[in-house]
PDB file of C-alpha atoms and ligand atoms in Angstrom:
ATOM      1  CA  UNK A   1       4.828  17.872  -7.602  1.00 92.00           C
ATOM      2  CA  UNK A   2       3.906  20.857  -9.436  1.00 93.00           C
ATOM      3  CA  UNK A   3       0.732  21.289  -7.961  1.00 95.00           C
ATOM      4  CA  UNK A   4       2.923  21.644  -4.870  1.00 95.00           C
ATOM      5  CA  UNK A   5       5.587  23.844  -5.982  1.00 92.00           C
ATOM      6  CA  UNK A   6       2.574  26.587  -7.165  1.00 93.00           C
ATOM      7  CA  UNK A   7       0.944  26.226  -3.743  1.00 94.00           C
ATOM      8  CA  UNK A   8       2.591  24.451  -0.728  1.00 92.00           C
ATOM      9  CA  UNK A   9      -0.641  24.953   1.092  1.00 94.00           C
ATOM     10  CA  UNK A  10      -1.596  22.274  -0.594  1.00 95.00           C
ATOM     11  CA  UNK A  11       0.728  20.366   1.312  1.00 96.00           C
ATOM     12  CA  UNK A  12      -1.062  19.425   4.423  1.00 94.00           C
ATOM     13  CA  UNK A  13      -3.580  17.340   2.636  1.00 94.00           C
ATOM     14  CA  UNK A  14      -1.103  15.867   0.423  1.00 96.00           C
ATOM     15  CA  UNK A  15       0.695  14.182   3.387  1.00 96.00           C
ATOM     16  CA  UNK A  16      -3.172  12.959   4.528  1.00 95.00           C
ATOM     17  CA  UNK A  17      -3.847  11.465   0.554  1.00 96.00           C
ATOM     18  CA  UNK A  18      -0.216  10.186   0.546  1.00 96.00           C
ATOM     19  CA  UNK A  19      -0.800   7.895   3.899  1.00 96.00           C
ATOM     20  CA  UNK A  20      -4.191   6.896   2.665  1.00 96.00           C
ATOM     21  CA  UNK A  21      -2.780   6.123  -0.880  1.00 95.00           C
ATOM     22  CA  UNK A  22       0.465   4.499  -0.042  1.00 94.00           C
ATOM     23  CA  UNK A  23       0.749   4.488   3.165  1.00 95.00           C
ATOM     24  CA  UNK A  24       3.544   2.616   5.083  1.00 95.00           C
ATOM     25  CA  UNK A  25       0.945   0.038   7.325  1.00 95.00           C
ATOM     26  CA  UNK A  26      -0.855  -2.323   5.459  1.00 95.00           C
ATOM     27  CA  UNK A  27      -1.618  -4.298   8.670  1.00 94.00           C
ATOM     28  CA  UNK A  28      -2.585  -3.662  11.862  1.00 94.00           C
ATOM     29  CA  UNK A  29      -0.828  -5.662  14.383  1.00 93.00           C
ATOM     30  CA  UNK A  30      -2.545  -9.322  15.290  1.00 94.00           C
ATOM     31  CA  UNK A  31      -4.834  -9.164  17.997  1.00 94.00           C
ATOM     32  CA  UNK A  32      -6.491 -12.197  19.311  1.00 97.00           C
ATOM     33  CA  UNK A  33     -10.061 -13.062  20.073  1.00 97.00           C
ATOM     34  CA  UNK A  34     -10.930 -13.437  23.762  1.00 97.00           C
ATOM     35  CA  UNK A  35     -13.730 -15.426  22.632  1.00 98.00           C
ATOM     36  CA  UNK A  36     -15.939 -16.904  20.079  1.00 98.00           C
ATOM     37  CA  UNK A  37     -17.091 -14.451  17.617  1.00 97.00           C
ATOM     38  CA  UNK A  38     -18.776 -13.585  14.059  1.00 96.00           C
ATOM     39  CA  UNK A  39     -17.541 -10.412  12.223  1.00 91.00           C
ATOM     40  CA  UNK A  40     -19.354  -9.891   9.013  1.00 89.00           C
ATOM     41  CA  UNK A  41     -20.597 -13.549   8.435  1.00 95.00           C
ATOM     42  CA  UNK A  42     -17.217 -15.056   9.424  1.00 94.00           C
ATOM     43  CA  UNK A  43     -16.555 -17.126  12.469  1.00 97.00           C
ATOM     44  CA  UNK A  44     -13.855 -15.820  14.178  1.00 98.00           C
ATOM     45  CA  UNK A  45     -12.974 -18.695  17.430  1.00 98.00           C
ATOM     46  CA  UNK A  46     -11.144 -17.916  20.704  1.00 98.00           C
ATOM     47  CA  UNK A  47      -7.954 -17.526  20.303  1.00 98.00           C
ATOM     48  CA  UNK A  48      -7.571 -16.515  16.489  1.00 97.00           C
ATOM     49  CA  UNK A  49      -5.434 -14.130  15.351  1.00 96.00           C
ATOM     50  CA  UNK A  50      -7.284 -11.178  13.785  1.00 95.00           C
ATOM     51  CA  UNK A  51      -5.310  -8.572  11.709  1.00 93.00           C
ATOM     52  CA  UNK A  52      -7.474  -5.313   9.746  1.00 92.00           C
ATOM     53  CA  UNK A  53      -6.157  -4.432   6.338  1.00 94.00           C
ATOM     54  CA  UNK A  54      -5.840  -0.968   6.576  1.00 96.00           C
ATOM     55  CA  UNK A  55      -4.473  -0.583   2.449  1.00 95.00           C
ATOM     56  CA  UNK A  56      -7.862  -2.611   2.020  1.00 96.00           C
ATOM     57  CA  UNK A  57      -9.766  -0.126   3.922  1.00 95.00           C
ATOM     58  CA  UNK A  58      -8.326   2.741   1.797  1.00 96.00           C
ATOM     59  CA  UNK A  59      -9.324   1.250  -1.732  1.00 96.00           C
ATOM     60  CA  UNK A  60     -12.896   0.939  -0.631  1.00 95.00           C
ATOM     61  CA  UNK A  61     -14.807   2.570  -3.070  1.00 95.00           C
ATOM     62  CA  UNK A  62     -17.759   2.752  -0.593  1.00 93.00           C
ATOM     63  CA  UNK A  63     -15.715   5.001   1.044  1.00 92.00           C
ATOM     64  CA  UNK A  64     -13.605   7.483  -1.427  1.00 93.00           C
ATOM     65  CA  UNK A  65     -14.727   8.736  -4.954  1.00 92.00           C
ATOM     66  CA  UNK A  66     -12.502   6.599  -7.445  1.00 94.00           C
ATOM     67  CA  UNK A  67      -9.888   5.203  -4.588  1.00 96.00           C
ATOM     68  CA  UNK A  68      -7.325   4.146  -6.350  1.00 97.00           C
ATOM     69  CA  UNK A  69      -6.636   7.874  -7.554  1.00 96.00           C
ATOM     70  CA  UNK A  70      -3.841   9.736  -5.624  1.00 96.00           C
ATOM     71  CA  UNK A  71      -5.864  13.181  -5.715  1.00 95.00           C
ATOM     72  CA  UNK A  72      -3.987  15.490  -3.356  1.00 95.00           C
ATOM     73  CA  UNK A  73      -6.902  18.098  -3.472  1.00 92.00           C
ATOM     74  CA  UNK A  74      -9.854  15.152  -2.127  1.00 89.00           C
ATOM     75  CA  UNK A  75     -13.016  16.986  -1.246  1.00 79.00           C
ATOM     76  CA  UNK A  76     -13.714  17.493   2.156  1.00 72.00           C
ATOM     77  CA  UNK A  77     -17.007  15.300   3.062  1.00 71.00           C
ATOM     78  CA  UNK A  78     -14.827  11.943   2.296  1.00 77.00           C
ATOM     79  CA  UNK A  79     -13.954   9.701   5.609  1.00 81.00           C
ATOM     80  CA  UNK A  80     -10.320  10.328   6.860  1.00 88.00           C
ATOM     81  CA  UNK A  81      -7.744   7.854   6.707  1.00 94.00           C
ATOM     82  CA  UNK A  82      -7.249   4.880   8.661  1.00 95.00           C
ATOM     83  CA  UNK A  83      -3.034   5.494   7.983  1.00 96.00           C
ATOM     84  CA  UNK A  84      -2.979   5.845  11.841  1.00 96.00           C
ATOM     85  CA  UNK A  85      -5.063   2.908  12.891  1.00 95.00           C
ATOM     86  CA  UNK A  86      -8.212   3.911  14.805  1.00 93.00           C
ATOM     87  CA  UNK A  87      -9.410   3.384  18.941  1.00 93.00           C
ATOM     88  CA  UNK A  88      -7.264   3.038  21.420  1.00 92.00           C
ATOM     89  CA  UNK A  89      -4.173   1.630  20.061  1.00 93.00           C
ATOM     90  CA  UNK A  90      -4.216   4.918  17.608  1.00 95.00           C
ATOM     91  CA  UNK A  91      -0.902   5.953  16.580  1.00 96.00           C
ATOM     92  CA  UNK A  92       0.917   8.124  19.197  1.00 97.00           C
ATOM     93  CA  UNK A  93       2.994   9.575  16.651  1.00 97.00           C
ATOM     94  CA  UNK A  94       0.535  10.879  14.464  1.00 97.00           C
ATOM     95  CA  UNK A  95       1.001  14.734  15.310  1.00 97.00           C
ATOM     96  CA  UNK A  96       5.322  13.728  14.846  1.00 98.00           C
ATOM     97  CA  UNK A  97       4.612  11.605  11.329  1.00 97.00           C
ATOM     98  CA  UNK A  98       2.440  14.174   9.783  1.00 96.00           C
ATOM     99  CA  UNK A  99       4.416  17.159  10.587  1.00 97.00           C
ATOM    100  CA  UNK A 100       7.736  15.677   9.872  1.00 97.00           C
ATOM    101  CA  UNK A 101       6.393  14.068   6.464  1.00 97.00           C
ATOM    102  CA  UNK A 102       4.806  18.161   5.628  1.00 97.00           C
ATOM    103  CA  UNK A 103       8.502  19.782   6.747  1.00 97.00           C
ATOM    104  CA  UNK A 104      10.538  16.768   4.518  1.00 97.00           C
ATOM    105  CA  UNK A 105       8.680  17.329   1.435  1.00 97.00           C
ATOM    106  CA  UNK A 106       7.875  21.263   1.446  1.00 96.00           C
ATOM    107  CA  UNK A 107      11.904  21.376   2.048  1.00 96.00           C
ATOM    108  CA  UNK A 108      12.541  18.921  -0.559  1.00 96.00           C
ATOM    109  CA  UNK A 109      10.464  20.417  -3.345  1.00 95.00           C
ATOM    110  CA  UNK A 110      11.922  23.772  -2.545  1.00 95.00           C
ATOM    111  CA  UNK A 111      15.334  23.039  -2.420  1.00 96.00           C
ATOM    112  CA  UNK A 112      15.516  20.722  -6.169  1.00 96.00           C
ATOM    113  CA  UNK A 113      13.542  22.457  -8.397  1.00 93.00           C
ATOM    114  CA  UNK A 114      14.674  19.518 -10.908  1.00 94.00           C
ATOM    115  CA  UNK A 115      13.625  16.729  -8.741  1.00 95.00           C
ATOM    116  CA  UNK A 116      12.969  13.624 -10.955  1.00 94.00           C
ATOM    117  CA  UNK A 117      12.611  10.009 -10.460  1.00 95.00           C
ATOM    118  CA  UNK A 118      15.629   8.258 -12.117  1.00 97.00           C
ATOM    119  CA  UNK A 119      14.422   4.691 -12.852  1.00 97.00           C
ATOM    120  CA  UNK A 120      11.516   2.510 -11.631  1.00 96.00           C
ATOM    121  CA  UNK A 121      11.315   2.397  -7.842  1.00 95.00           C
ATOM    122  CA  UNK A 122      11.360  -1.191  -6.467  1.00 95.00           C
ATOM    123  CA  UNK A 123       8.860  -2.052  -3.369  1.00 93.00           C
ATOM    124  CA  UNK A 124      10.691  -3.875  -0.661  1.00 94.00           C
ATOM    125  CA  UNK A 125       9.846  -7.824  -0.472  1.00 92.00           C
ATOM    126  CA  UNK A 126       7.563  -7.038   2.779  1.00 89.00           C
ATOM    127  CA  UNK A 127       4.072  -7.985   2.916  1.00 84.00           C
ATOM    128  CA  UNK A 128       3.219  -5.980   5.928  1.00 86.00           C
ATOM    129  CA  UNK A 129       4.405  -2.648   4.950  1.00 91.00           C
ATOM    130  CA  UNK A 130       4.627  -0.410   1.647  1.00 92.00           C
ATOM    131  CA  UNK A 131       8.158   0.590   1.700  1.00 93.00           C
ATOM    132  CA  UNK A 132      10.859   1.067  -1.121  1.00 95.00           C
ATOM    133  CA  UNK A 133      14.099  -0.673  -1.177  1.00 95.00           C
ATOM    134  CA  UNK A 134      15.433   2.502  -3.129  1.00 96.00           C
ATOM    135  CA  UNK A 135      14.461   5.674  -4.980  1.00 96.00           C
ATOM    136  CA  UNK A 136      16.714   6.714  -7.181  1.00 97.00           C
ATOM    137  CA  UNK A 137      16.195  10.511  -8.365  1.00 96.00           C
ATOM    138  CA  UNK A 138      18.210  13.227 -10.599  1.00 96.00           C
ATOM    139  CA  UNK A 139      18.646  16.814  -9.002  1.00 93.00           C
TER     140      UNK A 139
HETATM  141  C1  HEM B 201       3.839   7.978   8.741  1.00 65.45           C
HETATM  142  C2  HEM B 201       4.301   7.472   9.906  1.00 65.45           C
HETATM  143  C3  HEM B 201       3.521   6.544  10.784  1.00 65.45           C
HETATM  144  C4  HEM B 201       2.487   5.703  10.463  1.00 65.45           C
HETATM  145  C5  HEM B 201       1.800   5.475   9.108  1.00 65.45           C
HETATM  146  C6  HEM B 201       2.101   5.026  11.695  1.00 65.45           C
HETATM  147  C7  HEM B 201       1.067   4.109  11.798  1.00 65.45           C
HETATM  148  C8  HEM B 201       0.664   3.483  12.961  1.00 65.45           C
HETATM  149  C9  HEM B 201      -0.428   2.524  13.070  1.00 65.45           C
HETATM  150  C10 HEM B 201      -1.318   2.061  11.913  1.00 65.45           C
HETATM  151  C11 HEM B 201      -0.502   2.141  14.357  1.00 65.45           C
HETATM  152  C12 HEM B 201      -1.519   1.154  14.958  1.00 65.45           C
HETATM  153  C13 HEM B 201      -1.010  -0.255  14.799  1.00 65.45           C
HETATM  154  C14 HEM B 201      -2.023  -1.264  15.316  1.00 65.45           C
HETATM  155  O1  HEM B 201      -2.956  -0.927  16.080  1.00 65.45           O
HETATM  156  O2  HEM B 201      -1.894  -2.453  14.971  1.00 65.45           O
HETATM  157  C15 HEM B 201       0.531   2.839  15.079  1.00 65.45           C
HETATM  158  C16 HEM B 201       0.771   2.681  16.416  1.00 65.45           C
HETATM  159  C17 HEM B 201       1.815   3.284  17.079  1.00 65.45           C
HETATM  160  N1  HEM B 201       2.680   4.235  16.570  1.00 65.45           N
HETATM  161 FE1  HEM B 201       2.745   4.896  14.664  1.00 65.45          FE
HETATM  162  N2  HEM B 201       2.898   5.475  12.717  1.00 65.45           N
HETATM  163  C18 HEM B 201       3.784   6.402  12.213  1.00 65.45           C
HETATM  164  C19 HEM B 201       4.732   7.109  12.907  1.00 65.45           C
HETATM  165  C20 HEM B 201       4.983   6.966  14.248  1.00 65.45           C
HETATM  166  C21 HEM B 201       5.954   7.742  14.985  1.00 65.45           C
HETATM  167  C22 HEM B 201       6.817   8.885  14.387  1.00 65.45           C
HETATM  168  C23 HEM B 201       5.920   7.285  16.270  1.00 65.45           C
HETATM  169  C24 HEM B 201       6.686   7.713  17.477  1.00 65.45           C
HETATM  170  C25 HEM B 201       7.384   8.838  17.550  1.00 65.45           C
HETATM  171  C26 HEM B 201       4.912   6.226  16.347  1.00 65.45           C
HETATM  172  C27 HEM B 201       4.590   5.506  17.457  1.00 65.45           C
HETATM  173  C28 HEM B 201       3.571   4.587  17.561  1.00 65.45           C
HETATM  174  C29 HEM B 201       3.253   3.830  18.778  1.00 65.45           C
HETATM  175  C30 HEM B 201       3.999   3.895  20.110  1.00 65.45           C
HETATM  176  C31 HEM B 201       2.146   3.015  18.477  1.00 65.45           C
HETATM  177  C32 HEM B 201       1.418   2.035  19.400  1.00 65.45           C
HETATM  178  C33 HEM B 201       0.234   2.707  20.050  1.00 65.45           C
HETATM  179  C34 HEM B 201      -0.560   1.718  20.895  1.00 65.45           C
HETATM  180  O3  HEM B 201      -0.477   0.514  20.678  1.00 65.45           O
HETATM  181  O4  HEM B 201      -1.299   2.188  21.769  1.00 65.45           O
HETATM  182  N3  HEM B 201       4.363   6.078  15.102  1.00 65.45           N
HETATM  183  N4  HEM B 201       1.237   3.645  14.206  1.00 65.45           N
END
């Protein structure tokens, strides 16, 4: 946050680290095999429901320097996100999410100069997503 408040250009790839760190979609949506298949030395048979881990995908140290590091100031050179999804099913919303997440929290920072977190955050009981059931802060 302070990083932030001395320079809110910083912002735009804060919102990018922020979706890869702890981003809202764990999951991708099931999709099901058409037909018999082997992805990475697994059998995958017609009909099986196939889901992509995108938090997975975003911890792989094959892909980021030290992943599990929120580091709002990442190097260029390191693969984008996959916060969105990927192919043809990519999020339409992208352009919406990203500016609306930039506008939020530039406005936020700006307007409570004292913003603190109050008491431990709890993550809402949902495997598929990375939500909190409340955030309690002081002003
Ligand atoms: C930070 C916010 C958001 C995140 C992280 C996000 C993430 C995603 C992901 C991962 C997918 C692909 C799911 C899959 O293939 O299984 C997706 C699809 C989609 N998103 Fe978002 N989304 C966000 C905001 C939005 C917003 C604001 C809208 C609409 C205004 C939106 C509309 C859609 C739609 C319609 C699809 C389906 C696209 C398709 O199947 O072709 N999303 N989103």
């Amino acid at each position: 946050m302070a990083a932030l408040r001395a320079d809110p250009g910083l912002m735009p790839g804060a919102v990018e680290e922020l979706i890869r760190w702890c981003g809202p979609t764990l999951l991708t949506i099931p999709r099901y095999a058409r037909e018999d298949a082997e992805l990475c030395g697994i059998p995958i048979a017609k009909g099986d429901a196939v889901t992509a881990s995108i938090a997975a995908a975003h911890r792989d140290p094959r892909a980021y320097t030290d992943p599990d590091r929120l580091d709002i100031t990442r190097p260029a050179g390191q693969p984008g996100h996959l916060g969105f999804a990927h192919g043809p099913h990519f999020c339409v919303g992208a352009a919406l999410a990203r500016v609306q997440t930039e506008v939020a929290l530039t406005t936020l920072l700006r307007r409570h100069p004292g913003l603190a977190l109050a008491e431990p955050a709890p993550r809402a009981p949902d495997p598929g997503t990375w939500r909190l059931a409340a955030l309690t802060v002081t002003l």
